[in-house]
Amino acid sequence: VAPTVSSSSGPTLQPSTSPTAEASLVPSTQPSTQPSFQPSTSRPSLSPTNTKICFQSNSELSGAVGNWFTSLATVESTYGPIGDWCFSADVTSMEVLFKDR
């Protein structure tokens, strides 16, 4: 965008007739192919399918891990995939959960 000087009003911004490497101050009517760097402001819905059940104790977590090896479908239907598991502050140790498994 190059400013043009008019004898009556001073500099104005007019669209360039040829592309340049400089940024334009005039909005484009074409969609951008570049990613947006604006953070998302949307939040996940709190529908029943997104509800997590968090482990409330070391023994509850230990039991779920044990069952995860023998009854994966049952454990995942209760707690979701293992990568999504959440833990309350009362879960204080994960030491040896998977030892000898």
mmCIF file of N, CA and C in Angstrom:
data_model
loop_
_atom_site.group_PDB
_atom_site.id
_atom_site.type_symbol
_atom_site.label_atom_id
_atom_site.label_comp_id
_atom_site.label_asym_id
_atom_site.label_seq_id
_atom_site.Cartn_x
_atom_site.Cartn_y
_atom_site.Cartn_z
ATOM 1 N N VAL A 1 0.863 -1.171 0.000
ATOM 2 C CA VAL A 1 0.000 0.000 0.000
ATOM 3 C C VAL A 1 0.896 1.215 0.000
ATOM 4 N N ALA A 2 0.677 2.065 -0.917
ATOM 5 C CA ALA A 2 1.466 3.286 -0.997
ATOM 6 C C ALA A 2 0.552 4.476 -0.760
ATOM 7 N N PRO A 3 0.934 5.388 0.148
ATOM 8 C CA PRO A 3 0.096 6.566 0.341
ATOM 9 C C PRO A 3 0.090 7.413 -0.927
ATOM 10 N N THR A 4 -1.050 7.960 -1.242
ATOM 11 C CA THR A 4 -1.135 8.890 -2.357
ATOM 12 C C THR A 4 -1.462 10.257 -1.784
ATOM 13 N N VAL A 5 -0.957 11.247 -2.413
ATOM 14 C CA VAL A 5 -1.166 12.601 -1.924
ATOM 15 C C VAL A 5 -2.156 13.294 -2.833
ATOM 16 N N SER A 6 -3.198 13.793 -2.231
ATOM 17 C CA SER A 6 -4.203 14.554 -2.953
ATOM 18 C C SER A 6 -4.011 16.015 -2.602
ATOM 19 N N SER A 7 -4.188 16.871 -3.537
ATOM 20 C CA SER A 7 -3.991 18.293 -3.262
ATOM 21 C C SER A 7 -5.000 18.832 -2.270
ATOM 22 N N SER A 8 -6.140 18.137 -2.090
ATOM 23 C CA SER A 8 -7.176 18.683 -1.219
ATOM 24 C C SER A 8 -7.204 18.061 0.177
ATOM 25 N N SER A 9 -6.739 16.812 0.362
ATOM 26 C CA SER A 9 -6.961 16.196 1.666
ATOM 27 C C SER A 9 -5.737 15.562 2.315
ATOM 28 N N GLY A 10 -4.605 15.524 1.740
ATOM 29 C CA GLY A 10 -3.435 14.924 2.356
ATOM 30 C C GLY A 10 -3.328 13.444 2.046
ATOM 31 N N PRO A 11 -2.441 12.699 2.757
ATOM 32 C CA PRO A 11 -2.226 11.279 2.451
ATOM 33 C C PRO A 11 -3.481 10.439 2.689
ATOM 34 N N THR A 12 -3.685 9.460 1.816
ATOM 35 C CA THR A 12 -4.766 8.492 1.968
ATOM 36 C C THR A 12 -4.210 7.118 1.677
ATOM 37 N N LEU A 13 -4.870 6.083 2.152
ATOM 38 C CA LEU A 13 -4.452 4.717 1.860
ATOM 39 C C LEU A 13 -5.303 4.182 0.726
ATOM 40 N N GLN A 14 -4.658 3.802 -0.334
ATOM 41 C CA GLN A 14 -5.332 3.236 -1.490
ATOM 42 C C GLN A 14 -4.733 1.866 -1.757
ATOM 43 N N PRO A 15 -5.515 0.893 -2.198
ATOM 44 C CA PRO A 15 -4.947 -0.413 -2.537
ATOM 45 C C PRO A 15 -3.902 -0.281 -3.635
ATOM 46 N N SER A 16 -2.855 -1.052 -3.508
ATOM 47 C CA SER A 16 -1.794 -1.057 -4.502
ATOM 48 C C SER A 16 -2.272 -1.765 -5.762
ATOM 49 N N THR A 17 -1.788 -1.325 -6.888
ATOM 50 C CA THR A 17 -2.148 -1.986 -8.138
ATOM 51 C C THR A 17 -1.207 -3.143 -8.439
ATOM 52 N N SER A 18 -0.094 -3.236 -7.733
ATOM 53 C CA SER A 18 0.824 -4.361 -7.931
ATOM 54 C C SER A 18 1.237 -4.906 -6.572
ATOM 55 N N PRO A 19 1.430 -6.227 -6.460
ATOM 56 C CA PRO A 19 1.804 -6.813 -5.168
ATOM 57 C C PRO A 19 3.182 -6.345 -4.725
ATOM 58 N N THR A 20 3.336 -6.196 -3.419
ATOM 59 C CA THR A 20 4.627 -5.843 -2.839
ATOM 60 C C THR A 20 4.897 -6.780 -1.671
ATOM 61 N N ALA A 21 6.090 -6.750 -1.169
ATOM 62 C CA ALA A 21 6.456 -7.583 -0.023
ATOM 63 C C ALA A 21 6.027 -6.932 1.288
ATOM 64 N N GLU A 22 5.565 -5.688 1.220
ATOM 65 C CA GLU A 22 5.159 -4.974 2.431
ATOM 66 C C GLU A 22 3.754 -5.382 2.866
ATOM 67 N N ALA A 23 3.494 -5.279 4.152
ATOM 68 C CA ALA A 23 2.166 -5.582 4.683
ATOM 69 C C ALA A 23 1.178 -4.523 4.217
ATOM 70 N N SER A 24 -0.041 -4.925 4.024
ATOM 71 C CA SER A 24 -1.087 -4.009 3.595
ATOM 72 C C SER A 24 -1.947 -3.620 4.783
ATOM 73 N N LEU A 25 -2.348 -2.370 4.819
ATOM 74 C CA LEU A 25 -3.253 -1.906 5.861
ATOM 75 C C LEU A 25 -4.703 -2.023 5.417
ATOM 76 N N VAL A 26 -4.912 -2.395 4.156
ATOM 77 C CA VAL A 26 -6.255 -2.539 3.613
ATOM 78 C C VAL A 26 -6.662 -3.997 3.727
ATOM 79 N N PRO A 27 -7.799 -4.304 4.351
ATOM 80 C CA PRO A 27 -8.217 -5.708 4.484
ATOM 81 C C PRO A 27 -8.388 -6.374 3.128
ATOM 82 N N SER A 28 -7.989 -7.612 3.048
ATOM 83 C CA SER A 28 -8.133 -8.382 1.821
ATOM 84 C C SER A 28 -9.519 -9.008 1.758
ATOM 85 N N THR A 29 -10.005 -9.195 0.553
ATOM 86 C CA THR A 29 -11.275 -9.898 0.389
ATOM 87 C C THR A 29 -11.041 -11.384 0.157
ATOM 88 N N GLN A 30 -9.782 -11.801 0.059
ATOM 89 C CA GLN A 30 -9.429 -13.199 -0.166
ATOM 90 C C GLN A 30 -9.110 -13.869 1.173
ATOM 91 N N PRO A 31 -9.508 -15.144 1.358
ATOM 92 C CA PRO A 31 -9.157 -15.842 2.606
ATOM 93 C C PRO A 31 -7.652 -16.036 2.702
ATOM 94 N N SER A 32 -7.153 -15.991 3.905
ATOM 95 C CA SER A 32 -5.728 -16.177 4.142
ATOM 96 C C SER A 32 -5.362 -17.655 4.094
ATOM 97 N N THR A 33 -4.183 -17.938 3.593
ATOM 98 C CA THR A 33 -3.670 -19.309 3.632
ATOM 99 C C THR A 33 -2.718 -19.483 4.812
ATOM 100 N N GLN A 34 -2.512 -18.420 5.575
ATOM 101 C CA GLN A 34 -1.617 -18.460 6.721
ATOM 102 C C GLN A 34 -2.415 -18.797 7.982
ATOM 103 N N PRO A 35 -1.798 -19.518 8.936
ATOM 104 C CA PRO A 35 -2.517 -19.834 10.183
ATOM 105 C C PRO A 35 -2.731 -18.571 11.004
ATOM 106 N N SER A 36 -3.777 -18.576 11.798
ATOM 107 C CA SER A 36 -4.059 -17.466 12.695
ATOM 108 C C SER A 36 -3.259 -17.669 13.972
ATOM 109 N N PHE A 37 -2.722 -16.608 14.506
ATOM 110 C CA PHE A 37 -1.982 -16.703 15.753
ATOM 111 C C PHE A 37 -2.826 -16.239 16.932
ATOM 112 N N GLN A 38 -4.118 -16.086 16.697
ATOM 113 C CA GLN A 38 -5.017 -15.689 17.763
ATOM 114 C C GLN A 38 -5.407 -16.927 18.577
ATOM 115 N N PRO A 39 -5.324 -16.867 19.916
ATOM 116 C CA PRO A 39 -5.726 -18.029 20.721
ATOM 117 C C PRO A 39 -7.230 -18.251 20.636
ATOM 118 N N SER A 40 -7.613 -19.494 20.775
ATOM 119 C CA SER A 40 -9.032 -19.835 20.758
ATOM 120 C C SER A 40 -9.665 -19.377 22.066
ATOM 121 N N THR A 41 -10.859 -18.838 21.966
ATOM 122 C CA THR A 41 -11.571 -18.434 23.173
ATOM 123 C C THR A 41 -12.707 -19.394 23.492
ATOM 124 N N SER A 42 -12.850 -20.428 22.654
ATOM 125 C CA SER A 42 -13.924 -21.382 22.907
ATOM 126 C C SER A 42 -13.504 -22.372 23.984
ATOM 127 N N ARG A 43 -14.460 -22.891 24.689
ATOM 128 C CA ARG A 43 -14.208 -23.882 25.732
ATOM 129 C C ARG A 43 -14.960 -25.157 25.379
ATOM 130 N N PRO A 44 -14.426 -26.306 25.791
ATOM 131 C CA PRO A 44 -15.153 -27.552 25.515
ATOM 132 C C PRO A 44 -16.499 -27.556 26.220
ATOM 133 N N SER A 45 -17.439 -28.223 25.607
ATOM 134 C CA SER A 45 -18.762 -28.294 26.237
ATOM 135 C C SER A 45 -18.699 -29.230 27.438
ATOM 136 N N LEU A 46 -19.611 -29.057 28.330
ATOM 137 C CA LEU A 46 -19.674 -29.908 29.509
ATOM 138 C C LEU A 46 -20.789 -30.929 29.362
ATOM 139 N N SER A 47 -20.895 -31.474 28.166
ATOM 140 C CA SER A 47 -21.919 -32.490 27.932
ATOM 141 C C SER A 47 -21.538 -33.764 28.668
ATOM 142 N N PRO A 48 -22.495 -34.656 28.912
ATOM 143 C CA PRO A 48 -22.202 -35.893 29.640
ATOM 144 C C PRO A 48 -21.072 -36.706 29.026
ATOM 145 N N THR A 49 -20.865 -36.615 27.704
ATOM 146 C CA THR A 49 -19.800 -37.397 27.085
ATOM 147 C C THR A 49 -18.424 -36.848 27.421
ATOM 148 N N ASN A 50 -18.340 -35.602 27.905
ATOM 149 C CA ASN A 50 -17.051 -35.022 28.263
ATOM 150 C C ASN A 50 -16.793 -35.047 29.766
ATOM 151 N N THR A 51 -17.694 -35.623 30.529
ATOM 152 C CA THR A 51 -17.549 -35.653 31.978
ATOM 153 C C THR A 51 -16.484 -36.670 32.359
ATOM 154 N N LYS A 52 -15.539 -36.246 33.191
ATOM 155 C CA LYS A 52 -14.485 -37.146 33.645
ATOM 156 C C LYS A 52 -14.750 -37.541 35.085
ATOM 157 N N ILE A 53 -14.433 -38.767 35.386
ATOM 158 C CA ILE A 53 -14.471 -39.231 36.773
ATOM 159 C C ILE A 53 -13.015 -39.315 37.213
ATOM 160 N N CYS A 54 -12.647 -38.522 38.186
ATOM 161 C CA CYS A 54 -11.260 -38.496 38.643
ATOM 162 C C CYS A 54 -11.057 -39.484 39.789
ATOM 163 N N PHE A 55 -9.882 -40.079 39.824
ATOM 164 C CA PHE A 55 -9.542 -41.011 40.894
ATOM 165 C C PHE A 55 -9.445 -40.244 42.203
ATOM 166 N N GLN A 56 -10.048 -40.809 43.240
ATOM 167 C CA GLN A 56 -10.104 -40.146 44.536
ATOM 168 C C GLN A 56 -9.126 -40.721 45.557
ATOM 169 N N SER A 57 -8.488 -41.842 45.232
ATOM 170 C CA SER A 57 -7.552 -42.437 46.193
ATOM 171 C C SER A 57 -6.520 -43.282 45.459
ATOM 172 N N ASN A 58 -5.425 -43.573 46.163
ATOM 173 C CA ASN A 58 -4.390 -44.444 45.600
ATOM 174 C C ASN A 58 -4.948 -45.835 45.314
ATOM 175 N N SER A 59 -5.796 -46.339 46.205
ATOM 176 C CA SER A 59 -6.318 -47.701 46.019
ATOM 177 C C SER A 59 -7.286 -47.764 44.838
ATOM 178 N N GLU A 60 -8.083 -46.733 44.626
ATOM 179 C CA GLU A 60 -8.987 -46.723 43.470
ATOM 180 C C GLU A 60 -8.170 -46.724 42.173
ATOM 181 N N LEU A 61 -7.110 -45.917 42.126
ATOM 182 C CA LEU A 61 -6.244 -45.879 40.940
ATOM 183 C C LEU A 61 -5.553 -47.214 40.732
ATOM 184 N N SER A 62 -5.026 -47.789 41.790
ATOM 185 C CA SER A 62 -4.337 -49.071 41.685
ATOM 186 C C SER A 62 -5.275 -50.159 41.161
ATOM 187 N N GLY A 63 -6.510 -50.172 41.639
ATOM 188 C CA GLY A 63 -7.495 -51.148 41.176
ATOM 189 C C GLY A 63 -7.817 -50.960 39.700
ATOM 190 N N ALA A 64 -7.957 -49.712 39.280
ATOM 191 C CA ALA A 64 -8.262 -49.444 37.870
ATOM 192 C C ALA A 64 -7.106 -49.867 36.972
ATOM 193 N N VAL A 65 -5.883 -49.611 37.412
ATOM 194 C CA VAL A 65 -4.715 -50.023 36.614
ATOM 195 C C VAL A 65 -4.684 -51.544 36.501
ATOM 196 N N GLY A 66 -4.931 -52.242 37.600
ATOM 197 C CA GLY A 66 -4.970 -53.707 37.557
ATOM 198 C C GLY A 66 -6.037 -54.210 36.596
ATOM 199 N N ASN A 67 -7.207 -53.611 36.652
ATOM 200 C CA ASN A 67 -8.297 -54.007 35.760
ATOM 201 C C ASN A 67 -8.055 -53.589 34.314
ATOM 202 N N TRP A 68 -7.258 -52.552 34.120
ATOM 203 C CA TRP A 68 -6.964 -52.064 32.775
ATOM 204 C C TRP A 68 -6.309 -53.171 31.939
ATOM 205 N N PHE A 69 -5.516 -54.015 32.585
ATOM 206 C CA PHE A 69 -4.841 -55.106 31.874
ATOM 207 C C PHE A 69 -5.776 -56.268 31.571
ATOM 208 N N THR A 70 -6.830 -56.426 32.344
ATOM 209 C CA THR A 70 -7.707 -57.585 32.154
ATOM 210 C C THR A 70 -9.075 -57.236 31.588
ATOM 211 N N SER A 71 -9.527 -56.008 31.801
ATOM 212 C CA SER A 71 -10.858 -55.614 31.351
ATOM 213 C C SER A 71 -10.830 -54.168 30.854
ATOM 214 N N LEU A 72 -10.066 -53.940 29.801
ATOM 215 C CA LEU A 72 -9.853 -52.604 29.264
ATOM 216 C C LEU A 72 -11.163 -51.870 28.968
ATOM 217 N N ALA A 73 -12.097 -52.537 28.311
ATOM 218 C CA ALA A 73 -13.362 -51.887 27.930
ATOM 219 C C ALA A 73 -14.129 -51.389 29.151
ATOM 220 N N THR A 74 -14.146 -52.193 30.214
ATOM 221 C CA THR A 74 -14.864 -51.797 31.431
ATOM 222 C C THR A 74 -14.209 -50.579 32.076
ATOM 223 N N VAL A 75 -12.885 -50.608 32.182
ATOM 224 C CA VAL A 75 -12.164 -49.489 32.803
ATOM 225 C C VAL A 75 -12.333 -48.224 31.963
ATOM 226 N N GLU A 76 -12.214 -48.337 30.639
ATOM 227 C CA GLU A 76 -12.356 -47.155 29.789
ATOM 228 C C GLU A 76 -13.784 -46.620 29.781
ATOM 229 N N SER A 77 -14.768 -47.481 29.956
ATOM 230 C CA SER A 77 -16.148 -46.980 30.004
ATOM 231 C C SER A 77 -16.397 -46.188 31.288
ATOM 232 N N THR A 78 -15.634 -46.489 32.344
ATOM 233 C CA THR A 78 -15.777 -45.763 33.608
ATOM 234 C C THR A 78 -14.904 -44.514 33.656
ATOM 235 N N TYR A 79 -13.621 -44.665 33.303
ATOM 236 C CA TYR A 79 -12.651 -43.579 33.476
ATOM 237 C C TYR A 79 -12.182 -42.940 32.173
ATOM 238 N N GLY A 80 -12.558 -43.495 31.037
ATOM 239 C CA GLY A 80 -12.075 -42.984 29.757
ATOM 240 C C GLY A 80 -10.713 -43.565 29.431
ATOM 241 N N PRO A 81 -10.136 -43.149 28.298
ATOM 242 C CA PRO A 81 -8.813 -43.642 27.910
ATOM 243 C C PRO A 81 -7.757 -43.264 28.949
ATOM 244 N N ILE A 82 -6.792 -44.123 29.144
ATOM 245 C CA ILE A 82 -5.785 -43.925 30.195
ATOM 246 C C ILE A 82 -5.052 -42.591 30.040
ATOM 247 N N GLY A 83 -4.875 -42.117 28.823
ATOM 248 C CA GLY A 83 -4.204 -40.841 28.600
ATOM 249 C C GLY A 83 -5.000 -39.644 29.077
ATOM 250 N N ASP A 84 -6.290 -39.832 29.336
ATOM 251 C CA ASP A 84 -7.156 -38.741 29.790
ATOM 252 C C ASP A 84 -7.498 -38.823 31.273
ATOM 253 N N TRP A 85 -6.961 -39.778 31.992
ATOM 254 C CA TRP A 85 -7.305 -39.960 33.392
ATOM 255 C C TRP A 85 -6.919 -38.715 34.196
ATOM 256 N N CYS A 86 -7.730 -38.407 35.193
ATOM 257 C CA CYS A 86 -7.430 -37.289 36.081
ATOM 258 C C CYS A 86 -7.406 -37.797 37.522
ATOM 259 N N PHE A 87 -6.765 -37.009 38.363
ATOM 260 C CA PHE A 87 -6.510 -37.456 39.729
ATOM 261 C C PHE A 87 -6.785 -36.325 40.709
ATOM 262 N N SER A 88 -7.450 -36.662 41.816
ATOM 263 C CA SER A 88 -7.667 -35.670 42.865
ATOM 264 C C SER A 88 -6.363 -35.509 43.653
ATOM 265 N N ALA A 89 -6.337 -34.533 44.518
ATOM 266 C CA ALA A 89 -5.152 -34.299 45.351
ATOM 267 C C ALA A 89 -4.909 -35.445 46.324
ATOM 268 N N ASP A 90 -5.914 -36.315 46.526
ATOM 269 C CA ASP A 90 -5.755 -37.444 47.442
ATOM 270 C C ASP A 90 -4.967 -38.596 46.823
ATOM 271 N N VAL A 91 -4.730 -38.552 45.517
ATOM 272 C CA VAL A 91 -3.863 -39.556 44.888
ATOM 273 C C VAL A 91 -2.447 -39.023 45.063
ATOM 274 N N THR A 92 -1.716 -39.676 45.953
ATOM 275 C CA THR A 92 -0.400 -39.155 46.350
ATOM 276 C C THR A 92 0.768 -39.973 45.844
ATOM 277 N N SER A 93 0.513 -41.144 45.261
ATOM 278 C CA SER A 93 1.621 -41.969 44.790
ATOM 279 C C SER A 93 1.204 -42.781 43.566
ATOM 280 N N MET A 94 2.050 -42.711 42.553
ATOM 281 C CA MET A 94 1.849 -43.547 41.372
ATOM 282 C C MET A 94 3.027 -44.497 41.215
ATOM 283 N N GLU A 95 3.827 -44.555 42.247
ATOM 284 C CA GLU A 95 4.998 -45.417 42.248
ATOM 285 C C GLU A 95 4.583 -46.875 42.131
ATOM 286 N N VAL A 96 5.211 -47.609 41.304
ATOM 287 C CA VAL A 96 5.042 -49.036 41.038
ATOM 288 C C VAL A 96 3.661 -49.438 40.507
ATOM 289 N N LEU A 97 2.889 -48.493 40.009
ATOM 290 C CA LEU A 97 1.573 -48.850 39.462
ATOM 291 C C LEU A 97 1.673 -49.878 38.333
ATOM 292 N N PHE A 98 2.699 -49.753 37.516
ATOM 293 C CA PHE A 98 2.817 -50.636 36.351
ATOM 294 C C PHE A 98 3.966 -51.625 36.500
ATOM 295 N N LYS A 99 4.551 -51.696 37.677
ATOM 296 C CA LYS A 99 5.680 -52.590 37.907
ATOM 297 C C LYS A 99 5.246 -54.046 37.768
ATOM 298 N N ASP A 100 6.042 -54.826 37.081
ATOM 299 C CA ASP A 100 5.804 -56.261 36.877
ATOM 300 C C ASP A 100 4.498 -56.541 36.134
ATOM 301 N N ARG A 101 4.064 -55.672 35.291
ATOM 302 C CA ARG A 101 2.834 -55.873 34.520
ATOM 303 C C ARG A 101 3.181 -56.238 33.116
#
